[in-house]
Every structure is written in structure tokens, then in C-alpha cells.
Coordinates of C-alpha atoms and ligand atoms in Angstrom, one line a residue:
M1 CA 0.0 0.0 0.0
P2 CA 2.7 2.5 0.9
S3 CA 4.6 1.7 -2.3
L4 CA 1.5 2.2 -4.3
L5 CA 1.0 5.6 -2.6
L6 CA 4.7 6.4 -3.3
L7 CA 4.2 5.4 -7.0
K8 CA 1.1 7.6 -7.2
T9 CA 3.0 10.5 -5.5
N10 CA 5.8 10.1 -8.0
E11 CA 3.4 10.1 -10.9
M12 CA 1.6 13.1 -9.4
N13 CA 5.0 14.8 -9.1
R14 CA 5.9 14.0 -12.7
L15 CA 2.5 15.3 -13.8
L16 CA 3.0 18.5 -11.8
I17 CA 6.5 18.9 -13.3
T18 CA 5.1 18.3 -16.8
I19 CA 2.3 20.9 -16.2
C20 CA 4.8 23.4 -14.8
A21 CA 7.2 22.9 -17.7
A22 CA 4.4 23.3 -20.2
F23 CA 3.3 26.4 -18.4
C24 CA 6.8 27.9 -18.3
C25 CA 7.3 27.0 -21.9
W26 CA 4.0 28.7 -22.9
Q27 CA 5.0 31.7 -20.8
T28 CA 8.3 32.0 -22.6
V29 CA 6.6 31.8 -26.0
A30 CA 4.0 34.3 -24.9
A31 CA 6.6 36.5 -23.4
Q32 CA 8.6 36.4 -26.6
Q33 CA 5.6 37.2 -28.6
F34 CA 4.7 40.0 -26.2
F35 CA 8.1 41.5 -25.7
G36 CA 9.6 40.5 -29.0
K37 CA 7.1 42.7 -30.9
P38 CA 8.1 46.2 -30.3
K39 CA 5.6 48.7 -28.8
P40 CA 4.7 51.1 -31.6
L41 CA 5.7 54.7 -31.2
N42 CA 2.8 57.0 -30.7
D43 CA 2.2 59.9 -33.0
S44 CA 2.8 62.6 -30.4
L45 CA 6.2 61.3 -29.6
Y46 CA 7.1 60.7 -33.3
N47 CA 6.0 64.3 -34.2
T48 CA 8.3 65.9 -31.7
L49 CA 11.5 64.1 -32.7
A50 CA 13.0 67.2 -34.4
Q51 CA 11.8 70.2 -32.4
T52 CA 14.7 72.2 -33.9
P53 CA 16.2 71.6 -37.3
P54 CA 18.4 68.5 -37.2
M55 CA 22.2 69.0 -37.1
G56 CA 24.8 66.5 -38.1
W57 CA 27.1 65.2 -40.8
N58 CA 26.3 63.2 -43.9
S59 CA 28.8 61.3 -46.1
W60 CA 27.4 62.1 -49.6
N61 CA 28.6 65.6 -50.6
K62 CA 32.3 64.8 -50.0
F63 CA 32.6 61.0 -50.1
G64 CA 29.8 59.8 -52.5
C65 CA 29.9 56.0 -52.6
D66 CA 33.3 55.8 -50.8
V67 CA 31.8 55.0 -47.4
S68 CA 33.2 52.5 -44.9
E69 CA 33.2 51.7 -41.2
D70 CA 36.6 53.3 -40.7
L71 CA 35.5 56.5 -42.4
I72 CA 32.3 56.8 -40.3
K73 CA 34.2 56.1 -37.1
S74 CA 36.8 58.8 -38.0
M75 CA 34.0 61.3 -38.6
A76 CA 32.4 60.4 -35.2
D77 CA 35.7 61.0 -33.5
A78 CA 36.2 64.3 -35.4
M79 CA 32.7 65.4 -34.5
V80 CA 33.7 65.3 -30.9
E81 CA 37.3 66.4 -31.1
S82 CA 36.7 69.4 -33.4
G83 CA 34.1 70.8 -31.1
M84 CA 31.2 70.2 -33.6
K85 CA 29.4 68.1 -31.1
D86 CA 29.6 70.9 -28.5
A87 CA 28.3 73.3 -31.2
G88 CA 25.2 71.2 -31.6
Y89 CA 25.9 68.7 -34.3
K90 CA 24.7 65.2 -33.3
Y91 CA 23.7 62.9 -36.2
I92 CA 26.3 60.9 -38.2
V93 CA 24.5 59.7 -41.3
I94 CA 25.8 57.2 -43.9
D95 CA 24.3 58.1 -47.3
D96 CA 24.0 55.7 -50.3
C97 CA 26.2 52.7 -50.9
W98 CA 26.4 51.0 -47.5
Q99 CA 24.0 48.3 -48.6
I100 CA 24.9 45.6 -51.1
D101 CA 22.1 43.0 -51.2
R102 CA 19.2 41.2 -49.5
D103 CA 19.6 37.8 -47.9
S104 CA 17.4 34.8 -48.5
M105 CA 14.9 36.1 -45.9
G106 CA 14.8 39.5 -47.6
N107 CA 16.9 41.3 -44.9
I108 CA 19.0 44.2 -46.1
V109 CA 22.7 43.3 -46.1
P110 CA 25.4 45.9 -45.5
D111 CA 28.6 45.6 -47.7
P112 CA 30.7 43.2 -45.6
A113 CA 33.9 44.5 -47.2
K114 CA 33.2 48.1 -46.2
F115 CA 31.4 47.4 -42.9
P116 CA 33.0 44.2 -41.6
S117 CA 31.8 44.7 -38.0
G118 CA 28.2 45.3 -39.1
M119 CA 25.8 48.1 -38.5
K120 CA 24.9 47.4 -34.9
A121 CA 28.6 47.6 -33.9
L122 CA 29.0 50.9 -35.8
A123 CA 25.8 52.4 -34.3
D124 CA 27.1 51.4 -30.9
Y125 CA 30.4 53.1 -31.6
V126 CA 28.6 56.3 -32.7
H127 CA 26.4 56.2 -29.7
S128 CA 29.4 55.7 -27.4
K129 CA 30.6 59.1 -28.5
G130 CA 27.3 60.7 -27.4
L131 CA 26.2 61.0 -31.0
L132 CA 23.3 59.6 -33.0
F133 CA 23.4 57.3 -36.0
G134 CA 21.7 57.6 -39.4
L135 CA 21.3 55.6 -42.6
Y136 CA 20.0 56.1 -46.1
S137 CA 17.5 54.2 -48.1
C138 CA 15.1 54.7 -50.9
A139 CA 11.3 54.4 -51.5
G140 CA 11.9 52.7 -54.9
S141 CA 13.3 49.2 -55.6
Y142 CA 16.8 50.7 -56.1
T143 CA 18.7 53.6 -54.6
C144 CA 20.1 56.4 -56.8
Q145 CA 23.3 54.4 -57.0
G146 CA 21.5 51.1 -57.9
R147 CA 21.7 49.5 -54.5
P148 CA 18.7 47.7 -53.0
G149 CA 15.9 50.1 -52.1
S150 CA 13.2 49.4 -49.6
R151 CA 10.1 49.0 -51.8
G152 CA 8.2 45.9 -50.5
H153 CA 10.5 45.7 -47.5
Q154 CA 9.6 48.9 -45.6
F155 CA 8.4 47.2 -42.3
Q156 CA 11.2 44.6 -42.4
D157 CA 13.8 47.3 -43.0
A158 CA 12.5 49.6 -40.3
L159 CA 12.6 46.8 -37.8
Q160 CA 16.2 46.0 -38.8
Y161 CA 17.1 49.7 -38.4
A162 CA 15.6 49.7 -35.0
R163 CA 17.5 46.6 -34.0
W164 CA 20.8 48.2 -35.2
G165 CA 20.1 51.4 -33.3
V166 CA 19.4 53.8 -36.2
D167 CA 18.2 57.2 -35.1
Y168 CA 17.8 59.0 -38.5
L169 CA 16.7 57.8 -41.9
K170 CA 17.3 59.7 -45.1
Y171 CA 14.7 58.3 -47.6
D172 CA 15.3 58.9 -51.3
W173 CA 13.1 58.8 -54.4
C174 CA 15.1 57.1 -57.2
S175 CA 13.4 54.3 -59.3
D176 CA 10.1 55.3 -57.7
E177 CA 8.3 53.2 -60.3
G178 CA 5.3 55.6 -60.5
Q179 CA 4.4 55.3 -56.8
N180 CA 2.4 58.0 -55.1
A181 CA 5.0 60.0 -53.1
Q182 CA 2.8 60.8 -50.2
A183 CA 1.7 57.2 -49.8
A184 CA 5.2 55.9 -50.2
Y185 CA 6.6 58.2 -47.5
A186 CA 3.6 57.5 -45.2
T187 CA 4.3 53.7 -45.5
M188 CA 7.9 54.2 -44.3
S189 CA 6.7 56.6 -41.6
D190 CA 4.2 53.9 -40.4
A191 CA 7.0 51.3 -40.5
I192 CA 9.2 53.4 -38.3
K193 CA 6.4 53.9 -35.8
E194 CA 5.7 50.1 -35.8
S195 CA 9.4 49.5 -35.2
G196 CA 9.0 51.3 -31.9
R197 CA 12.3 53.3 -32.3
P198 CA 12.3 57.1 -32.4
I199 CA 13.8 57.6 -35.9
V200 CA 13.8 60.9 -37.6
L201 CA 12.5 60.6 -41.2
S202 CA 14.2 62.8 -43.8
I203 CA 12.1 62.9 -46.9
C204 CA 14.3 63.3 -49.9
E205 CA 12.1 63.5 -53.1
W206 CA 13.7 66.8 -54.2
G207 CA 10.5 68.9 -53.9
E208 CA 9.0 67.2 -57.0
N209 CA 5.6 66.4 -55.3
E210 CA 5.5 69.5 -53.0
P211 CA 6.2 67.6 -49.8
W212 CA 5.9 70.8 -47.8
K213 CA 2.1 70.4 -48.4
W214 CA 1.9 66.9 -46.9
G215 CA 5.2 66.0 -45.2
K216 CA 4.2 67.3 -41.7
G217 CA 3.3 64.3 -39.6
I218 CA 4.8 61.9 -42.1
G219 CA 8.5 63.0 -41.9
H220 CA 10.4 65.6 -40.0
L221 CA 12.1 67.4 -42.9
W222 CA 11.8 67.4 -46.7
R223 CA 14.1 68.4 -49.4
V224 CA 12.8 71.2 -51.6
T225 CA 15.2 71.0 -54.6
A226 CA 17.5 68.8 -56.6
D227 CA 20.9 68.1 -55.2
I228 CA 23.1 71.0 -54.0
R229 CA 26.3 71.8 -55.9
D230 CA 29.3 73.5 -54.4
C231 CA 28.7 76.8 -56.2
Y232 CA 27.0 80.1 -55.6
E233 CA 24.6 80.3 -58.5
C234 CA 24.4 77.5 -61.0
L235 CA 21.8 75.2 -62.6
F236 CA 23.0 71.9 -63.9
D237 CA 21.2 70.2 -66.8
W238 CA 20.9 67.1 -64.8
G239 CA 19.4 68.8 -61.8
G240 CA 22.1 70.2 -59.5
V241 CA 21.6 73.6 -58.0
G242 CA 23.7 76.4 -56.4
I243 CA 23.0 77.9 -53.0
V244 CA 21.2 81.0 -54.4
N245 CA 18.9 78.9 -56.4
I246 CA 18.0 77.0 -53.3
I247 CA 17.5 80.2 -51.3
D248 CA 15.1 81.4 -53.9
K249 CA 13.1 78.2 -53.8
M250 CA 13.0 78.3 -50.0
A251 CA 11.8 82.0 -50.0
D252 CA 8.1 81.1 -50.5
L253 CA 8.0 78.1 -48.2
Y254 CA 8.2 79.8 -44.9
P255 CA 4.6 78.9 -43.9
Y256 CA 5.4 75.2 -43.9
A257 CA 8.3 75.2 -41.4
G258 CA 8.0 74.9 -37.7
P259 CA 9.0 72.8 -34.7
G260 CA 9.0 69.1 -35.7
H261 CA 8.8 69.8 -39.5
W262 CA 11.3 71.6 -41.6
N263 CA 12.0 72.6 -45.2
D264 CA 15.3 71.0 -46.0
A265 CA 17.6 73.4 -48.0
E266 CA 20.0 70.5 -48.6
M267 CA 23.2 69.3 -46.9
L268 CA 26.0 71.9 -46.5
E269 CA 28.9 72.4 -48.8
V270 CA 31.0 74.5 -46.4
G271 CA 34.6 73.4 -46.5
N272 CA 34.4 71.5 -49.9
G273 CA 36.3 74.1 -51.8
G274 CA 34.0 75.3 -54.5
M275 CA 33.0 78.7 -53.1
T276 CA 34.8 81.7 -51.6
R277 CA 34.8 82.4 -47.8
D278 CA 32.1 85.0 -48.2
E279 CA 30.0 82.7 -50.2
Y280 CA 30.3 80.0 -47.6
I281 CA 29.4 82.5 -44.9
T282 CA 26.3 83.4 -47.0
H283 CA 25.5 79.7 -47.4
F284 CA 25.7 79.0 -43.7
S285 CA 24.0 82.3 -42.6
M286 CA 21.1 81.8 -44.9
W287 CA 20.6 78.2 -43.9
C288 CA 20.4 79.5 -40.3
M289 CA 18.0 82.2 -41.2
L290 CA 15.9 79.7 -43.1
A291 CA 15.7 77.4 -40.0
A292 CA 17.2 74.7 -42.3
P293 CA 18.7 71.4 -41.1
L294 CA 22.5 71.8 -40.7
M295 CA 24.1 68.6 -42.1
A296 CA 27.8 69.2 -42.7
G297 CA 28.9 67.6 -45.9
N298 CA 32.7 68.1 -45.8
D299 CA 35.6 66.1 -44.4
I300 CA 35.4 67.1 -40.8
T301 CA 38.7 65.3 -39.9
K302 CA 40.5 67.9 -42.0
M303 CA 39.0 71.3 -41.5
S304 CA 40.8 74.6 -42.0
A305 CA 40.4 77.3 -39.3
E306 CA 38.1 79.1 -41.8
T307 CA 35.8 76.1 -42.2
K308 CA 35.7 75.6 -38.4
E309 CA 34.9 79.2 -37.8
I310 CA 31.9 79.0 -40.2
L311 CA 30.5 75.6 -39.2
M312 CA 30.9 76.3 -35.5
N313 CA 29.6 79.9 -35.4
K314 CA 27.5 79.5 -32.3
E315 CA 25.7 82.8 -32.6
A316 CA 24.6 81.8 -36.2
I317 CA 23.6 78.3 -35.0
A318 CA 21.5 79.8 -32.2
V319 CA 19.5 81.6 -34.9
D320 CA 19.0 78.3 -36.7
Q321 CA 18.1 76.4 -33.5
D322 CA 15.8 79.1 -32.1
P323 CA 12.9 77.3 -30.4
L324 CA 10.2 79.5 -32.1
G325 CA 11.2 77.7 -35.3
Q326 CA 10.2 80.4 -37.8
Q327 CA 11.8 80.5 -41.2
A328 CA 13.1 83.9 -42.3
R329 CA 11.1 85.9 -44.8
R330 CA 12.6 88.0 -47.5
F331 CA 10.9 91.2 -46.5
M332 CA 12.8 93.5 -48.9
D333 CA 13.9 92.6 -52.4
M334 CA 15.8 95.3 -54.2
G335 CA 17.2 93.2 -57.0
D336 CA 20.7 92.2 -56.0
H337 CA 20.2 93.5 -52.5
E338 CA 17.9 91.6 -50.1
I339 CA 16.9 91.9 -46.5
W340 CA 15.7 88.9 -44.6
A341 CA 14.2 88.8 -41.1
K342 CA 13.5 85.9 -38.7
P343 CA 11.7 86.6 -35.4
L344 CA 13.2 84.7 -32.4
A345 CA 11.5 83.2 -29.4
N346 CA 12.6 85.8 -26.9
G347 CA 11.3 88.8 -28.9
E348 CA 14.7 89.4 -30.6
L349 CA 15.1 89.5 -34.3
A350 CA 17.7 88.0 -36.7
I351 CA 18.3 90.2 -39.8
C352 CA 20.4 89.3 -42.8
F353 CA 21.4 91.7 -45.5
M354 CA 22.4 89.7 -48.5
N355 CA 24.4 91.0 -51.4
R356 CA 23.9 89.0 -54.6
S357 CA 25.7 91.5 -56.9
E358 CA 29.3 91.3 -58.2
L359 CA 30.0 94.6 -56.5
T360 CA 30.4 95.6 -52.8
W361 CA 27.2 96.9 -51.2
H362 CA 28.0 100.1 -49.5
L363 CA 25.2 100.0 -47.0
D364 CA 23.9 103.1 -45.3
Y365 CA 20.7 102.0 -43.7
D366 CA 18.4 104.2 -41.7
W367 CA 16.5 101.8 -39.4
R368 CA 13.9 104.5 -38.5
K369 CA 12.8 104.9 -42.1
N370 CA 12.3 101.2 -42.6
A371 CA 9.8 99.3 -40.6
I372 CA 10.0 95.5 -40.8
Y373 CA 6.7 93.9 -41.5
Y374 CA 6.5 90.4 -40.1
A375 CA 3.7 88.9 -38.0
H376 CA 3.6 92.4 -36.6
E377 CA 5.3 95.6 -37.5
V378 CA 8.7 96.2 -36.0
S379 CA 8.9 100.0 -35.8
F380 CA 12.4 101.4 -35.3
R381 CA 10.8 104.8 -34.8
K382 CA 9.0 103.7 -31.7
H383 CA 11.5 101.2 -30.3
E384 CA 15.2 101.1 -30.1
Y385 CA 17.2 97.9 -30.7
K386 CA 20.8 97.0 -29.9
V387 CA 22.5 95.7 -33.1
R388 CA 25.0 92.8 -32.9
D389 CA 27.1 91.5 -35.8
L390 CA 27.0 87.7 -35.7
W391 CA 30.2 87.1 -37.7
Q392 CA 32.3 89.8 -36.0
H393 CA 30.8 88.7 -32.7
K394 CA 30.4 92.3 -31.5
D395 CA 27.8 94.9 -30.8
I396 CA 27.9 97.5 -33.6
G397 CA 25.5 100.2 -32.4
T398 CA 21.8 100.6 -32.1
S399 CA 18.9 101.3 -34.4
K400 CA 19.0 105.0 -33.4
T401 CA 21.9 105.5 -35.8
N402 CA 22.4 104.5 -39.4
L403 CA 23.9 101.1 -40.1
K404 CA 26.9 101.5 -42.2
A405 CA 28.8 98.5 -43.6
D406 CA 30.5 97.3 -46.8
I407 CA 29.0 94.0 -47.6
P408 CA 31.3 92.1 -50.1
T409 CA 30.2 90.6 -53.3
H410 CA 28.1 87.5 -52.6
G411 CA 28.4 88.2 -48.9
V412 CA 26.0 88.9 -46.0
L413 CA 25.7 91.0 -42.9
M414 CA 24.0 88.9 -40.3
L415 CA 22.7 90.6 -37.2
R416 CA 20.8 90.0 -34.0
L417 CA 18.6 92.8 -32.8
T418 CA 17.7 93.0 -29.1
P419 CA 15.1 95.5 -27.9
V420 CA 16.6 98.2 -25.6
K421 CA 14.3 98.3 -22.5
Ligands
GLA1 C1 20.1 61.5 -54.5 C2 20.0 62.4 -53.3 C3 21.4 62.8 -52.8 C4 22.1 61.5 -52.5 C5 22.2 60.6 -53.7 C6 22.8 59.2 -53.3 O1 20.7 62.2 -55.6 O2 19.2 63.6 -53.6 O3 21.3 63.6 -51.7 O4 21.5 60.9 -51.4 O5 20.9 60.4 -54.2 O6 22.7 58.4 -54.4

């Protein structure tokens, strides 16, 4: 009798163990299903990922397809060592040509010769420097350099980016195959949200489908022109444009910019050698006035003092990053001479005199005879402003006296005006 009881107890134990094991196993599977599927990002978080225009570095303008793990690491190092990180630059973005294929499961494959440690390790490296990591893809089946695009793989790719630790996605528009642009970008936007990772989406369809009209809520910034060229004023047959051409395109788009959603005037060419110092200062100043994203596009491991001075002008950057997020308006257009104004969050004003002519602009400007019409009228007759030159980094008078300056050909005078109490 006792042995029968023992046997029964043993059987009971075995049964209990089996039940427990089955329960544990079920729990693990359930847990995997529950925790393995990321929690989608909600719209309110997604929409606030770029409250000020994104700042960083992108490989394309200088290096084209010549990207590698070593190059990206050296740029991350330089971002910190040069002081650019302290000046506000934070994204390190690999543009086209990092990807080479898809595997048998359809997963995107980075070029193993160029990125032998893989993207997760590279993202970890960039993050270890206190920076953020970005990649490039394309809404079509192929990127502009003929690498695999994301069409048909958007959700799979976004999950992969999230696993790697991607923080920024530049999403291009080559081989679009007749897709509807808004729908194509909305698909990638949904895929990012499903991935659960806060990834900034940079819409890059060159302004062809007026993304400023539908991009807000889908992405955080949208290109407005074809690719920038390292020149002041130029239009290439095959689509490249100079900085003045971009500025003219941006001029009418001010209603569409604001915290979380920006008109993208293109990546910077400062330091790439095609323009004069004054032209680069105009390029940088106007991007700041236009609240444009500031993505350096030069070799930041080898910067001249002049390039550093421009890219790290903190007073100009403060205008770009102003929390009010208003894009400057061209409130006076006198042919080759223009005056742009951008109201700032604390009631101050950024003003930029831009000389497009081939001659020096001998400026003699009576503030009191020139009100600035913006959201409201800024009357220099009623109010006095302190005037600060943001490139000389010094106060140069007040609005009670005429502003006198020689603005070089293709140059600017960028000012910050503070009300005198
Ligand atoms: C397009 C984009 C560029 C760059 C290249 C890469 O031309 O507009 O900024 O990303 O593709 O192939």
C-alpha cells in the first residue's frame, strides 16, 4: 500500500513537473511574442523628434559612394574632437552605398567588405561618442546608386534599423516606379512607428511632389530642390543647383516650417572648396536664417580654421536652432540686395542683408525709415534695438543711428537685434 502511494506520489510529481514545464514554456513563447514585438511609437512622440532643425554630418557631398566603417568612425571621432558636437551637431549619417544585397529572408545586407563589423557595432560606436546614427534608403526598388531600395521591405527594414540602433533615416526617391510619393513616404513613416524606435525621417524627393504640403506628420524634414552643388549660382542640366537657387526656392516656403517639421535646404557644402569664404558665410548664414537642417557635408577630420569658424559659429547656429522655429522671410527685395528677417523666441530678431551682386554693397541703412513687417510691424521709430554682428561677434550700435557697412560681393551682414528696454 505505501509503495502504491509512493508510486502515485511520484506520478503526481511527474505530472506536476510536466504541467509546470508546459506552463513555463507557454509563458516563454507568450513573453517572446509579447516582448519581441516592439511597442509602436505613438504619433505625439514621433512628431516631436525634431523640435529644432536636425544638425549633423552626412557622407554624400564629400565622399559619395566611398563609405566605410573606418570613415564613419573617424567622422564620429572628429565630430567630438573638433568641437562640432559641442556646437550642436549630433547625427552621423551614412548616405547611399552602405547596402549591397538582400539575404534569402529579404533582410537588407550591409557591404561586408566596407562594414566588416556590421551596422549594430557601428551604431554602438557612434552612440558611445554621445552622437546619433543615421542611414540612407530609398522608396523605390533601387537607390540612386543602384543599391537595393526598400520597396516591398519597408516594415522589415524599419525593424532592422531599430535593432541596429538607427536614429535617422534619409529616404530617397530614385526608381520610384510611379508610386504616389505621399503614400510611399507614409508607408515608411508607419513602418518606423511600428518598429518602436524614435527615428527621424528625412524625406528626400527633391520637392517634386511639393512635400511641404503633406510632409508634416509623415516625416520631420523634406528636401525642396534637386541636389546642391558647391557653387553660388548654378543650374546643372541634370538637376544640381547652387545655393542662391535653393534660397530662392525656400523663400516662399516659410509657412510650412515649424518645430517638428522643416523645409530641408540640402546638406552643407561649407569646406568642400567650390566657393569663396564670403559665399560659404552666405550659405551658412542663410541656412540658419531659413531654419534649415544643418548637415555638414565636408571632411570634418581635416578642416581649415576658416571652415571651423563657419560651421561652428554658435551665434549663427543659435538663430537656426531658435525654439520658435520660424523660417526667415525676404521682406525686402531690391534686386541684387535683399533683407531677410527671422523673429526669435525671446522677442529678438535676426536680420540678414544679402548682397547678390558682383560689387560691394555700401550699405547706409536708416532703421527709422524702414519698418519691418512680419507677423507684426517692428517699428524702429517707436523702439530702439541693440545691433549685434553675428560674424564679427560684437555689438555695432543701435537702431538709433544708421547702419553703415561694406558687404562684399556674394556676402552677407548677419545681425541680431535686441530691444533696448
Ligand atoms: C540623391 C539624393 C542625394 C544623395 C544621392 C545618393 O541624388 O538627392 O542627396 O543621397 O541620391 O545616391
